[in-house]
Structures are given as C-alpha cells and as structure tokens.
PDB file of N, CA and C in Angstrom:
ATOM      1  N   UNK A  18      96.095  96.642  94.196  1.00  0.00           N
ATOM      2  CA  UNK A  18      96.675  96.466  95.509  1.00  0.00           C
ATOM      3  C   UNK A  18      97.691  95.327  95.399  1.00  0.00           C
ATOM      4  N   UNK A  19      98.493  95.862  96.095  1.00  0.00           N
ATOM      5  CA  UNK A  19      99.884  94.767  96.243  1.00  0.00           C
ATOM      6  C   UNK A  19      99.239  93.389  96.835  1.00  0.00           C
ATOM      7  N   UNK A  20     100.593  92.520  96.595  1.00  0.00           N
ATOM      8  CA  UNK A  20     100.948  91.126  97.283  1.00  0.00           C
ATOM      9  C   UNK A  20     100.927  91.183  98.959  1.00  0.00           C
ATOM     10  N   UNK A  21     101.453  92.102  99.154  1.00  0.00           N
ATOM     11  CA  UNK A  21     101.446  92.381 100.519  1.00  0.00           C
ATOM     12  C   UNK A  21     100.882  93.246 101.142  1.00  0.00           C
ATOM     13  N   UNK A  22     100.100  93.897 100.491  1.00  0.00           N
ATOM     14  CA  UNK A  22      99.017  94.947 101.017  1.00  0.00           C
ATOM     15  C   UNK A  22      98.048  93.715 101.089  1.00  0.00           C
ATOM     16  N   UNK A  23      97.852  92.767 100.600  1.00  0.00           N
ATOM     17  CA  UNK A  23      96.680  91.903 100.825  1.00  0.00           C
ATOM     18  C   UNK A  23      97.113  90.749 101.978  1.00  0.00           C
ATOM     19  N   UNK A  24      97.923  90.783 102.224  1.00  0.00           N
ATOM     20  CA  UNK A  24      98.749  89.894 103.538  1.00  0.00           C
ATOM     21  C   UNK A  24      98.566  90.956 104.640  1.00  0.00           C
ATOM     22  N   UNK A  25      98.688  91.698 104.518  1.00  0.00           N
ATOM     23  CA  UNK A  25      98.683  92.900 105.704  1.00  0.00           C
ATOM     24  C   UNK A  25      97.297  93.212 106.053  1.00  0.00           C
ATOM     25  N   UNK A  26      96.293  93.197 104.935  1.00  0.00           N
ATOM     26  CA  UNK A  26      94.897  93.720 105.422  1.00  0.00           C
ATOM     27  C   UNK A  26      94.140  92.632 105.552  1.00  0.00           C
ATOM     28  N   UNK A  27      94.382  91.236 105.142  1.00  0.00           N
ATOM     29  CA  UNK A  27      94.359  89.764 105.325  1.00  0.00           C
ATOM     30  C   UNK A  27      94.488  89.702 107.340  1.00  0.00           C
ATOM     31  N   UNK A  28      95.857  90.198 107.536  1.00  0.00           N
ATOM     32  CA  UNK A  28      95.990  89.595 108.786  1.00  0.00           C
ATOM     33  C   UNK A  28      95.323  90.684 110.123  1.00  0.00           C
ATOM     34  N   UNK A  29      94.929  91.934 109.493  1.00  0.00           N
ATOM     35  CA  UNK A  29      94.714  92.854 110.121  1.00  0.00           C
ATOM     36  C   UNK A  29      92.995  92.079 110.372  1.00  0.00           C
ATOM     37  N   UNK A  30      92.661  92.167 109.491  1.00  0.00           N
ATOM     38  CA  UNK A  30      90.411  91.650 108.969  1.00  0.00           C
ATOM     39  C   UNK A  30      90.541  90.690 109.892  1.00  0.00           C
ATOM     40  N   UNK A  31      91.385  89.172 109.614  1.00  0.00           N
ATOM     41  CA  UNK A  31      91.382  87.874 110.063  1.00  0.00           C
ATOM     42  C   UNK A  31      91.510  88.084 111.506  1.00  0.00           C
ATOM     43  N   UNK A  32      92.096  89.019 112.056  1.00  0.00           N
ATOM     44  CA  UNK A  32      92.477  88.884 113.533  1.00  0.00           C
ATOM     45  C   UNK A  32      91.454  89.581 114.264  1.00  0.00           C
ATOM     46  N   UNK A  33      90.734  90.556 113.536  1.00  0.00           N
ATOM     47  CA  UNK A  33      89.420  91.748 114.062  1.00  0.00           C
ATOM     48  C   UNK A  33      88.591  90.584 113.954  1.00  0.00           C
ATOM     49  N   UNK A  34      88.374  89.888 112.949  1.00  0.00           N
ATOM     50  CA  UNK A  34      86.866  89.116 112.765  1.00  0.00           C
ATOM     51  C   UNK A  34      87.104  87.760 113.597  1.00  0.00           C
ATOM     52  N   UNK A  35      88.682  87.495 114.482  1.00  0.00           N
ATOM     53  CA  UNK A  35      88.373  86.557 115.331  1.00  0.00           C
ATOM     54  C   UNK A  35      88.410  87.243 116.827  1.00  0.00           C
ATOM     55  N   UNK A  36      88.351  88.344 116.980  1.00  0.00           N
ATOM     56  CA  UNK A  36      89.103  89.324 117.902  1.00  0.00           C
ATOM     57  C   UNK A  36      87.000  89.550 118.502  1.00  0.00           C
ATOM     58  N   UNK A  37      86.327  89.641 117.164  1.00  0.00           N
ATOM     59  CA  UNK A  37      84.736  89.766 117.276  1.00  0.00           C
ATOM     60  C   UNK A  37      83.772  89.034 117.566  1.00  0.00           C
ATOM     61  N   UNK A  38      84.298  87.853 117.500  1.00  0.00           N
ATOM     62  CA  UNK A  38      83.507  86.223 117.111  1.00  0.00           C
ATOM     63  C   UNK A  38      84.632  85.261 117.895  1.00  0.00           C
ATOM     64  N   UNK A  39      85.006  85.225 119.090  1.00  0.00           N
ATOM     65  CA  UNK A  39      86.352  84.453 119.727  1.00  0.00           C
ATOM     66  C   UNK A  39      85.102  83.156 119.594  1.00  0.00           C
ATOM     67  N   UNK A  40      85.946  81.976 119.861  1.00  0.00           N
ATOM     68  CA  UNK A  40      86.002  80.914 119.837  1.00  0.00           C
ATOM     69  C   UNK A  40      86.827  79.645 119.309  1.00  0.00           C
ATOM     70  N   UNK A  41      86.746  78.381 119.552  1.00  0.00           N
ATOM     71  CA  UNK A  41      87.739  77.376 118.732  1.00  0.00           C
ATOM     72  C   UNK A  41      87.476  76.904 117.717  1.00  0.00           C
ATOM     73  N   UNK A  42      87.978  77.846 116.610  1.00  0.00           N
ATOM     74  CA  UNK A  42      87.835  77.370 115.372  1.00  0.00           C
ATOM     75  C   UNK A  42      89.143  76.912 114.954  1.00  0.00           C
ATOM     76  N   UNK A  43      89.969  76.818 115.844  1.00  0.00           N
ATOM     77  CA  UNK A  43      91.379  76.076 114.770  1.00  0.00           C
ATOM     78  C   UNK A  43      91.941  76.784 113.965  1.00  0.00           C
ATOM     79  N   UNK A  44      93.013  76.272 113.912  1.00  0.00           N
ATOM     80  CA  UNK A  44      94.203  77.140 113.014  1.00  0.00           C
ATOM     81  C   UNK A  44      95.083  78.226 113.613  1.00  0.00           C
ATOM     82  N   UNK A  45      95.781  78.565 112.823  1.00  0.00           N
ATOM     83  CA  UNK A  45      96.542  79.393 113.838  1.00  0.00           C
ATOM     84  C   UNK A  45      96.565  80.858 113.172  1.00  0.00           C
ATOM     85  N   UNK A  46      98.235  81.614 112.511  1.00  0.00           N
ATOM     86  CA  UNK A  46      97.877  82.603 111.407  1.00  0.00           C
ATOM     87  C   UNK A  46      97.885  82.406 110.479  1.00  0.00           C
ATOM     88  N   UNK A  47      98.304  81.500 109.972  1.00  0.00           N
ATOM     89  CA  UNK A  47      97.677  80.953 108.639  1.00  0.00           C
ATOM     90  C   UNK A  47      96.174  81.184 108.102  1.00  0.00           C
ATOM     91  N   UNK A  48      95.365  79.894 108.960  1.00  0.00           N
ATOM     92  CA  UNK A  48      94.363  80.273 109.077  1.00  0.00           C
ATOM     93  C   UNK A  48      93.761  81.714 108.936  1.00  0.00           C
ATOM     94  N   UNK A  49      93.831  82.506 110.275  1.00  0.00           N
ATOM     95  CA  UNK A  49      93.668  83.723 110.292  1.00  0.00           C
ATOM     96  C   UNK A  49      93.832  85.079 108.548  1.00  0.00           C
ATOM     97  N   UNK A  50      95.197  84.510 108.319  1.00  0.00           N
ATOM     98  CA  UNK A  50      95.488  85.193 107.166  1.00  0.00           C
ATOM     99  C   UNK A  50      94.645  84.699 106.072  1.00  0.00           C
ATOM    100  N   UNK A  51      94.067  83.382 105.671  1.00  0.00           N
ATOM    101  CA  UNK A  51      93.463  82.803 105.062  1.00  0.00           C
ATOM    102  C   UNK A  51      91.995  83.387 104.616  1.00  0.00           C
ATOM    103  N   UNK A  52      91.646  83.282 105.809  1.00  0.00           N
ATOM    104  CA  UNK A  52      90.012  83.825 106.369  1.00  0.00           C
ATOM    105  C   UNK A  52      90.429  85.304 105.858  1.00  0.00           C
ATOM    106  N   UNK A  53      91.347  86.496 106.959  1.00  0.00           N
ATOM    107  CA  UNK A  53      91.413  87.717 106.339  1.00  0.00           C
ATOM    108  C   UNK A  53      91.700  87.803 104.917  1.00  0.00           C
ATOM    109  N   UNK A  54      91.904  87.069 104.285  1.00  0.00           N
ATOM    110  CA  UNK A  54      91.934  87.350 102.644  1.00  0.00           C
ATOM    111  C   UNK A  54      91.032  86.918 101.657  1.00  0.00           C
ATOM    112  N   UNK A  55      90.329  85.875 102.273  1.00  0.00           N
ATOM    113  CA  UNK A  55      89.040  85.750 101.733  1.00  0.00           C
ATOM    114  C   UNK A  55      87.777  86.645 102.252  1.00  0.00           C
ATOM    115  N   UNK A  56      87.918  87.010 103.151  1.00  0.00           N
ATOM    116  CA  UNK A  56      87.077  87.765 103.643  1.00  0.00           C
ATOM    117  C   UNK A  56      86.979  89.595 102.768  1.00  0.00           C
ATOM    118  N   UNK A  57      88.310  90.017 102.489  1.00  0.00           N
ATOM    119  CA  UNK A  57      88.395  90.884 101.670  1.00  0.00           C
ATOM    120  C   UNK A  57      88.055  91.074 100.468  1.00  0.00           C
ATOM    121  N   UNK A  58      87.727  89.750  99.946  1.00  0.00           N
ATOM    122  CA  UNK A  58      87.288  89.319  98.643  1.00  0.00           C
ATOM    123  C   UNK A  58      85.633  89.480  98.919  1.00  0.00           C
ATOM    124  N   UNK A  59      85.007  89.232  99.745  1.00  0.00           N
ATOM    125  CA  UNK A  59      83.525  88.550 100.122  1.00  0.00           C
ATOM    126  C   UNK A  59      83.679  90.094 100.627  1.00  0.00           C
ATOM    127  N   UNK A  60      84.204  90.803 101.340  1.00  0.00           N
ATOM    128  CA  UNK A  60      83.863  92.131 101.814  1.00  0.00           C
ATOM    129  C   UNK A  60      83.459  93.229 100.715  1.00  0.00           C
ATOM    130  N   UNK A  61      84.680  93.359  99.700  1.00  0.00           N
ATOM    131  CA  UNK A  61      84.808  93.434  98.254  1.00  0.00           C
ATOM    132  C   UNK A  61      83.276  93.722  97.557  1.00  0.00           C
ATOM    133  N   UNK A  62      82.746  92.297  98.068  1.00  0.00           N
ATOM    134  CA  UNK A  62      82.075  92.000  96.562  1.00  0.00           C
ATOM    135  C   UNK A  62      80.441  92.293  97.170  1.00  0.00           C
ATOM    136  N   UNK A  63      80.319  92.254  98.565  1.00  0.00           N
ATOM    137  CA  UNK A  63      79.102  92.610  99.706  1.00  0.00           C
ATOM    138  C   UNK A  63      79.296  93.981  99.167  1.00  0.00           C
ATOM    139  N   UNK A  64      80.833  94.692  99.873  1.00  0.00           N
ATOM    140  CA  UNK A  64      80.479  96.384  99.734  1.00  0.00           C
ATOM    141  C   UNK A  64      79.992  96.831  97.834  1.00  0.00           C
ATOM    142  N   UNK A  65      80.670  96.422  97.066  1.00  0.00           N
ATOM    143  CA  UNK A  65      80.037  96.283  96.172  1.00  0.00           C
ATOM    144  C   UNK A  65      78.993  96.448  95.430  1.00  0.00           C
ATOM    145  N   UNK A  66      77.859  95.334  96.091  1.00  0.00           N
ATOM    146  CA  UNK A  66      76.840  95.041  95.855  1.00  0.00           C
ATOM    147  C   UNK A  66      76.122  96.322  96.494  1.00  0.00           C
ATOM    148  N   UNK A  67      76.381  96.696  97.254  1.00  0.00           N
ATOM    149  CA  UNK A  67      75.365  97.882  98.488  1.00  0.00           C
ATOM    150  C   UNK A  67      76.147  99.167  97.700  1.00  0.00           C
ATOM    151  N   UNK A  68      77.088  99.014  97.246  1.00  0.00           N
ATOM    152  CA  UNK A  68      77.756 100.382  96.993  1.00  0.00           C
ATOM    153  C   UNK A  68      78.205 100.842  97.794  1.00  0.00           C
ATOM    154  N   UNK A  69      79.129 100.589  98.587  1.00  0.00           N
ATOM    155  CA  UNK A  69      79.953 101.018  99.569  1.00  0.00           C
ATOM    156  C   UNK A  69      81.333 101.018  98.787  1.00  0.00           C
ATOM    157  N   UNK A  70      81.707 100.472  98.338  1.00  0.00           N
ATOM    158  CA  UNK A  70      83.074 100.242  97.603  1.00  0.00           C
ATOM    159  C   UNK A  70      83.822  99.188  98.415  1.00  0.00           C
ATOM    160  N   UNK A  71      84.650  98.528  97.466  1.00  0.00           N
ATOM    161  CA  UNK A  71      85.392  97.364  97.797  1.00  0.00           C
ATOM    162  C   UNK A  71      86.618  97.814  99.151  1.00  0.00           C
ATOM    163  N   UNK A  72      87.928  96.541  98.546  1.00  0.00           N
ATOM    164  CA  UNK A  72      89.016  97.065  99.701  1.00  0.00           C
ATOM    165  C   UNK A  72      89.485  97.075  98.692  1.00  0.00           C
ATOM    166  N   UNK A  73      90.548  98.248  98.733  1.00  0.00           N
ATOM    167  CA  UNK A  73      91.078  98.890  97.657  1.00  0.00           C
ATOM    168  C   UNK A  73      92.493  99.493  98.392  1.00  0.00           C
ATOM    169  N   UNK A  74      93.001  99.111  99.050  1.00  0.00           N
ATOM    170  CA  UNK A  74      94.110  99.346 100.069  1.00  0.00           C
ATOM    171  C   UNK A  74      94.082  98.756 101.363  1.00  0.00           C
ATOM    172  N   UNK A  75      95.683  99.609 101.826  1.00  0.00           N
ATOM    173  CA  UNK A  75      95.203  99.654 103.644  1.00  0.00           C
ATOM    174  C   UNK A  75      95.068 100.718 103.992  1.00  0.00           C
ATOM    175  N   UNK A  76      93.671 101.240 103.913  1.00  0.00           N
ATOM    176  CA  UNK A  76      93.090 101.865 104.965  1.00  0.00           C
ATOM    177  C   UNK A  76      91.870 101.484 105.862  1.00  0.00           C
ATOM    178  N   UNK A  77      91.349 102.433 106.384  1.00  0.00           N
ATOM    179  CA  UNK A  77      89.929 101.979 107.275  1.00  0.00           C
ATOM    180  C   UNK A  77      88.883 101.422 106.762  1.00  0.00           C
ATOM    181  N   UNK A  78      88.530 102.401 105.709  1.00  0.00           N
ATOM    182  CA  UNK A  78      87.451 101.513 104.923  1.00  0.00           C
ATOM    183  C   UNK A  78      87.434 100.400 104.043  1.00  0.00           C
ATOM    184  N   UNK A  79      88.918 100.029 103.492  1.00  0.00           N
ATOM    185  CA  UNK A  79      89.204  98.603 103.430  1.00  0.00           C
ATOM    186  C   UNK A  79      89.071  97.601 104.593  1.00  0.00           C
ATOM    187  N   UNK A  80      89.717  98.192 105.835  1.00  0.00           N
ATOM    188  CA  UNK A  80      90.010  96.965 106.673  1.00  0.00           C
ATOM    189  C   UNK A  80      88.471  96.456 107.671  1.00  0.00           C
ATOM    190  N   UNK A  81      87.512  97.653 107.355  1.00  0.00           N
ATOM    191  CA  UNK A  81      86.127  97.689 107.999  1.00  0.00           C
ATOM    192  C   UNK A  81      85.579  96.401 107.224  1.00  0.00           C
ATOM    193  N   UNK A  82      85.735  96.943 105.852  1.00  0.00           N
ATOM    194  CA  UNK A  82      84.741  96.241 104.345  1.00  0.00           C
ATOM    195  C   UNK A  82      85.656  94.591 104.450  1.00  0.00           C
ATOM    196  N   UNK A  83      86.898  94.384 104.918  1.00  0.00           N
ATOM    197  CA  UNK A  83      87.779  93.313 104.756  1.00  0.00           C
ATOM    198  C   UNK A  83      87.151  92.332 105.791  1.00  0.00           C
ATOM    199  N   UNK A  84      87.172  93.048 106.852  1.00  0.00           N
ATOM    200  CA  UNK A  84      86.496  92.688 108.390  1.00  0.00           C
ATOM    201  C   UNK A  84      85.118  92.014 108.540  1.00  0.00           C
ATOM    202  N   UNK A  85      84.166  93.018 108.007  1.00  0.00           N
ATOM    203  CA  UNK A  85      83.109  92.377 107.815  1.00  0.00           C
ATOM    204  C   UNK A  85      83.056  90.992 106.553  1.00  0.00           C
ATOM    205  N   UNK A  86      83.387  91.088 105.968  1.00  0.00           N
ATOM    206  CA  UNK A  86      83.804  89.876 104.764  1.00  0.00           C
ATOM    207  C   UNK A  86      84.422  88.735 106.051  1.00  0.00           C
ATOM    208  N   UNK A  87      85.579  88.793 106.113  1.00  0.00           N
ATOM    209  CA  UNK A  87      85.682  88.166 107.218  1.00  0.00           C
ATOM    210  C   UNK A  87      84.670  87.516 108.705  1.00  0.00           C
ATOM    211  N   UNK A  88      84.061  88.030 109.164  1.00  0.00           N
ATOM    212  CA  UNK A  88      83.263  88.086 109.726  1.00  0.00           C
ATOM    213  C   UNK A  88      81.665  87.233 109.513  1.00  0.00           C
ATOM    214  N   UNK A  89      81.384  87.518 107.982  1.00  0.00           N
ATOM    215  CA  UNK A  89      80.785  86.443 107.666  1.00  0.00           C
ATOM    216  C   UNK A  89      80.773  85.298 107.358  1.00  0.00           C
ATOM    217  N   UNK A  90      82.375  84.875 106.386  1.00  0.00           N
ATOM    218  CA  UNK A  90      82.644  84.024 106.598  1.00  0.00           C
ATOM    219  C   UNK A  90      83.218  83.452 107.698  1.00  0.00           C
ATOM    220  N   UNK A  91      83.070  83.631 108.492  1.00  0.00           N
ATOM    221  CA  UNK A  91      83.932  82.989 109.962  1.00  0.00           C
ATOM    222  C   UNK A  91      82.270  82.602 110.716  1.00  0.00           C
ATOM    223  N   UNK A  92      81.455  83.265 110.234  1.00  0.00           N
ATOM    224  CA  UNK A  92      79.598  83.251 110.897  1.00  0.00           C
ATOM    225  C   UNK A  92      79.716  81.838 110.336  1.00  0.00           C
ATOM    226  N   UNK A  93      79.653  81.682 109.081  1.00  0.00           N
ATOM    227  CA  UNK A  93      79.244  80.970 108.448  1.00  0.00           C
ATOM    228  C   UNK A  93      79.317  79.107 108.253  1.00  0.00           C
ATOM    229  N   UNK A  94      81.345  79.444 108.890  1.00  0.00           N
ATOM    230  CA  UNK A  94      81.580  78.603 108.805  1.00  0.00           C
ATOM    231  C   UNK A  94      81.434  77.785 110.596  1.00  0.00           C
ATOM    232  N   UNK A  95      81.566  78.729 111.153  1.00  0.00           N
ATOM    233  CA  UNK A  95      80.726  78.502 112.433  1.00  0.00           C
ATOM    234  C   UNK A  95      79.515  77.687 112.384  1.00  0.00           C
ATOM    235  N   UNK A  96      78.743  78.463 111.412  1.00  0.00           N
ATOM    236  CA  UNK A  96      77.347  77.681 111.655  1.00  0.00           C
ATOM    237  C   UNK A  96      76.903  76.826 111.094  1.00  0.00           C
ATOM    238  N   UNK A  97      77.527  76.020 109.898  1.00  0.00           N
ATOM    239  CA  UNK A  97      77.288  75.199 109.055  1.00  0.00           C
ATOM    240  C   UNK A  97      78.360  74.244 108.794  1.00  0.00           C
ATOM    241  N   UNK A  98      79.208  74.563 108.653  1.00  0.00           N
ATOM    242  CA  UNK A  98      80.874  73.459 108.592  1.00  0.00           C
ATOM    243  C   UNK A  98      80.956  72.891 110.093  1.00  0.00           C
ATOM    244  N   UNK A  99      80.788  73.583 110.999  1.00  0.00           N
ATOM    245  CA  UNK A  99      81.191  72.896 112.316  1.00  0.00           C
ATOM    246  C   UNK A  99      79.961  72.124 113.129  1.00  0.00           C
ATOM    247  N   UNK A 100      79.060  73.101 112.780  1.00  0.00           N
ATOM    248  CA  UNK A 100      78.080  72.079 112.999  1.00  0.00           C
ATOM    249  C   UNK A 100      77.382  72.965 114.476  1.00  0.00           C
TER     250      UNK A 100
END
C-alpha cells in the first residue's frame, strides 16, 4: 500500500474512531492522521492475530480493521495517558 493510501485510510480510521469516542483529546488533523495510522498498524496486527486480515488498501475492510485499531488506541490513551 501506497504513501498515500496510508494518509487517506489514516485520516478516514482517525476521524471514525474520533467520530465514535468524541471527546477532548487534543490535537487537531495531525493528530487525527497520526492516531488513524497507527491505528492501522494495531488494526493490522489485532485483525491478524484473529485472522481477519490486515489493512491492505482503501477499502471497507481496511478502513473497519484501521478503525478499530484506532479506536483502541484512542480507548487507551483515554484511559491511562490522560488519566
């Protein structure tokens, strides 16, 4: 997957998994893009593990598997970094 297929499914995940979980966590799209691209990585490596398959583009079942990655880390950092 491209440079920018991972900016694109980065900002697509990052904005669903704050779009799911609203609150003030700071940052702006940066952030957002940040989180959606780590989250694709952690989505990745979850679907992975279960056998679902990674993100492997932009489609749905990337941006689901990206999302949820996202999603946990955004749980996470919610619940332990911020306090």
């Amino acid at each position: 997957m491209g440079f920018i297929s991972w900016i694109i499914l980065g900002l697509i995940a990052g904005a669903l998994a704050k779009w799911l979980m609203p609150g003030d966590d700071g940052g702006g799209w940066i952030a957002t893009m940040v989180l959606g691209i780590a989250g694709a990585f952690v989505g990745g490596f979850v679907g992975g593990f279960f056998g679902f398959g990674g993100a492997d583009g932009v489609n749905i079942g990337s941006i689901v598997t990206a999302t949820l990655g996202a999603f946990i880390l955004l749980f996470l950092y919610n619940r332990f970094i911020r306090g």
